[in-house]
Each structure stands twice: as C-alpha cells, then as structure tokens.
Amino acid sequence: MSDDLLQAAHAARNRAHAPYSNFKVGAAVRGASGRVYGGCNVENAAYPEGICAEASAIGAMVLAGESKIVEVLVVGISEAPVTPCGGCRQKIREFAAPDTPIHVAGADGVQMTLTLEALLPQSFGPDNLS
Ligand code: THU
C-alpha cells in the first residue's frame, strides 16, 4: 500500500470533531482516478446526528465527481484496530467491488487488510434494485 492513504487519513483524523467520544477517526478512500480523499468523524450535540470518518471521505470523493472506490484506509486512536462500523461497510459497498482492500491502521502503520466482501458478506447493493 502506498503512503498517501495513510498520510491523508492521519491528516483527516487531526481535524476530527469528536468532543463527545474523544475518539478521533480518520479515513481515506482512493477513487478510480488514483486521487485520495480524506474524511474525519464529525460528532454532534444531538448524538445520533454525528457522522463517521468513512462517510465524510466518501462525501468528499463524490463531491469531486468520482463514483468508484478502489482502496480504503481507516485509522483511530486506540490500540485496538478500528474496522469500519456496519453502516460504513454498507456506505463503502455502494461504490466498491467485493475485492476492494480495506486497510486498518494503528500507531505503527497498517495493522491488517481485509476485503469488503470479508467485512460485508452477501451484501445488498445497487444491482439488487435493477
Ligand atoms: N467512528 C468512525 O468515524 N468510523 C467507524 O467506522 C467507527 C466509529 C466514529 C463515530 C464516533 O464519532 C466515534 O468514532 C465513536 O464511535
């Protein structure tokens, strides 16, 4: 994995708005163009209205005009790896193929790499609606 995803996710994590959980998360997605889009979690005083880092990275990618994710990286602040939450797995699914690598990073770099299929097997996606 090249370093640009890791750098983008770390930079994004620094911008996280997480005053309620104090759990800052950064994510980076690579679009089909090769460009990388960062995102951070943005919490809200009305707790359920907060959004995850993956969701904001996906929003940045879509805003830039891309619609395919080829690689994802997530980095939290804990020792334990931060794998994408269930909702984010589905959000990634909208734009990514089953074999898309999802890297989970810790303080020392990438801790593990999983595929979207491993994280969200037998998933529902755009094809189900056609
Ligand atoms: N969080 C993410 O940003 N991504 C995940 O995949 C897991 C959880 C955020 C949401 C909330 O702001 C904080 O981490 C604690 O749950």
Short mmCIF file of C-alpha atoms and ligand atoms in Angstrom, two decimals:
data_model
loop_
_atom_site.label_atom_id
_atom_site.label_comp_id
_atom_site.label_asym_id
_atom_site.label_seq_id
_atom_site.Cartn_x
_atom_site.Cartn_y
_atom_site.Cartn_z
CA MET A 1 0.00 0.00 0.00
CA SER A 2 1.37 3.44 -0.83
CA ASP A 3 1.82 6.03 1.87
CA ASP A 4 -0.61 8.60 0.50
CA LEU A 5 -3.66 6.90 2.03
CA LEU A 6 -2.01 6.76 5.43
CA GLN A 7 -0.97 10.41 5.26
CA ALA A 8 -4.43 11.56 4.17
CA ALA A 9 -6.15 9.57 6.92
CA HIS A 10 -3.81 10.90 9.60
CA ALA A 11 -4.26 14.48 8.41
CA ALA A 12 -8.02 13.99 8.41
CA ARG A 13 -8.00 12.48 11.90
CA ASN A 14 -6.31 15.64 13.18
CA ARG A 15 -9.35 17.58 12.02
CA ALA A 16 -11.92 15.28 13.65
CA HIS A 17 -14.69 16.89 15.66
CA ALA A 18 -15.12 14.35 18.44
CA PRO A 19 -15.73 16.28 21.68
CA TYR A 20 -18.27 13.74 22.98
CA SER A 21 -16.49 10.44 22.46
CA ASN A 22 -12.96 11.87 22.32
CA PHE A 23 -12.41 9.12 19.78
CA LYS A 24 -10.93 10.70 16.68
CA VAL A 25 -11.06 8.71 13.48
CA GLY A 26 -9.55 9.43 10.07
CA ALA A 27 -10.34 7.67 6.82
CA ALA A 28 -9.06 7.87 3.28
CA VAL A 29 -10.56 6.45 0.11
CA ARG A 30 -8.86 6.17 -3.24
CA GLY A 31 -11.04 6.80 -6.26
CA ALA A 32 -10.61 5.09 -9.64
CA SER A 33 -8.62 8.13 -10.81
CA GLY A 34 -5.99 7.39 -8.18
CA ARG A 35 -6.84 10.51 -6.22
CA VAL A 36 -7.18 10.17 -2.46
CA TYR A 37 -9.95 11.74 -0.36
CA GLY A 38 -9.73 12.12 3.40
CA GLY A 39 -12.51 12.30 5.93
CA CYS A 40 -12.90 12.62 9.70
CA ASN A 41 -15.69 11.88 12.14
CA VAL A 42 -17.91 14.86 12.87
CA GLU A 43 -19.91 14.45 16.05
CA ASN A 44 -22.96 16.45 17.09
CA ALA A 45 -24.52 17.53 20.40
CA ALA A 46 -27.54 15.60 19.18
CA TYR A 47 -25.51 12.41 19.35
CA PRO A 48 -27.11 10.28 16.62
CA GLU A 49 -26.51 13.05 14.10
CA GLY A 50 -22.74 12.54 14.10
CA ILE A 51 -21.09 11.09 11.02
CA CYS A 52 -18.22 8.66 10.68
CA ALA A 53 -14.86 9.36 9.08
CA GLU A 54 -15.58 6.95 6.22
CA ALA A 55 -18.82 8.74 5.42
CA SER A 56 -17.11 12.12 5.16
CA ALA A 57 -14.33 10.68 2.97
CA ILE A 58 -16.95 9.20 0.66
CA GLY A 59 -18.73 12.54 0.55
CA ALA A 60 -15.51 14.28 -0.49
CA MET A 61 -14.97 11.71 -3.25
CA VAL A 62 -18.48 12.09 -4.61
CA LEU A 63 -18.22 15.85 -4.47
CA ALA A 64 -15.08 15.62 -6.62
CA GLY A 65 -17.07 13.72 -9.23
CA GLU A 66 -15.86 10.17 -8.61
CA SER A 67 -18.06 7.14 -8.13
CA LYS A 68 -15.74 4.19 -7.64
CA ILE A 69 -13.66 3.35 -4.57
CA VAL A 70 -10.61 1.14 -5.17
CA GLU A 71 -8.97 1.25 -1.71
CA VAL A 72 -9.88 2.37 1.81
CA LEU A 73 -7.88 3.06 4.98
CA VAL A 74 -9.19 3.81 8.47
CA VAL A 75 -7.16 4.96 11.46
CA GLY A 76 -8.39 5.57 15.00
CA ILE A 77 -6.64 6.47 18.22
CA SER A 78 -6.94 3.17 20.07
CA GLU A 79 -4.58 0.20 20.28
CA ALA A 80 -7.37 -1.98 19.01
CA PRO A 81 -7.91 -1.68 15.27
CA VAL A 82 -10.83 0.46 14.11
CA THR A 83 -12.63 -1.53 11.48
CA PRO A 84 -15.46 0.30 9.71
CA CYS A 85 -18.78 0.20 11.55
CA GLY A 86 -21.68 -1.66 9.98
CA GLY A 87 -23.22 1.44 8.45
CA CYS A 88 -19.91 2.46 6.89
CA ARG A 89 -19.43 -1.00 5.41
CA GLN A 90 -22.69 -0.50 3.58
CA LYS A 91 -21.71 3.03 2.51
CA ILE A 92 -18.42 1.73 1.10
CA ARG A 93 -20.35 -1.08 -0.62
CA GLU A 94 -22.23 1.45 -2.71
CA PHE A 95 -19.02 2.42 -4.53
CA ALA A 96 -16.66 -0.54 -4.17
CA ALA A 97 -16.23 -4.05 -5.58
CA PRO A 98 -16.18 -7.10 -3.26
CA ASP A 99 -12.40 -7.49 -3.54
CA THR A 100 -11.66 -3.86 -2.61
CA PRO A 101 -8.95 -3.76 0.07
CA ILE A 102 -9.80 -2.06 3.35
CA HIS A 103 -6.75 -1.29 5.45
CA VAL A 104 -6.92 -0.70 9.18
CA ALA A 105 -4.06 1.30 10.62
CA GLY A 106 -2.68 1.84 14.10
CA ALA A 107 0.18 3.85 15.53
CA ASP A 108 2.75 1.73 13.66
CA GLY A 109 1.03 1.76 10.29
CA VAL A 110 -1.27 -0.73 8.63
CA GLN A 111 -2.31 -3.49 11.06
CA MET A 112 -4.46 -5.54 8.74
CA THR A 113 -6.06 -5.55 5.35
CA LEU A 114 -9.46 -7.07 4.71
CA THR A 115 -11.69 -7.12 1.66
CA LEU A 116 -15.11 -5.52 1.54
CA GLU A 117 -16.55 -9.00 0.94
CA ALA A 118 -14.99 -10.22 4.19
CA LEU A 119 -16.44 -7.29 6.11
CA LEU A 120 -19.86 -7.35 4.47
CA PRO A 121 -20.66 -10.76 3.01
CA GLN A 122 -23.82 -11.44 0.99
CA SER A 123 -24.42 -7.71 0.82
CA PHE A 124 -27.25 -5.75 -0.70
CA GLY A 125 -26.19 -3.26 -3.35
CA PRO A 126 -27.20 -1.22 -6.38
CA ASP A 127 -27.58 -4.36 -8.54
CA ASN A 128 -30.37 -5.57 -6.29
CA LEU A 129 -32.51 -2.69 -7.49
CA SER A 130 -32.13 -3.31 -11.22
N1 THU B 1 -16.40 6.12 14.09
C1 THU B 1 -15.97 6.35 12.82
O1 THU B 1 -15.72 7.50 12.42
N2 THU B 1 -15.83 5.29 11.99
C2 THU B 1 -16.08 4.00 12.35
O2 THU B 1 -16.04 3.12 11.50
C3 THU B 1 -16.34 3.68 13.75
C4 THU B 1 -16.73 4.81 14.60
C5 THU B 1 -16.60 7.28 14.98
C6 THU B 1 -18.03 7.60 15.27
C7 THU B 1 -17.93 8.35 16.57
O3 THU B 1 -17.68 9.73 16.28
C8 THU B 1 -16.69 7.77 17.23
O4 THU B 1 -16.00 7.05 16.23
C9 THU B 1 -17.02 6.83 18.39
O5 THU B 1 -17.89 5.85 17.99
#
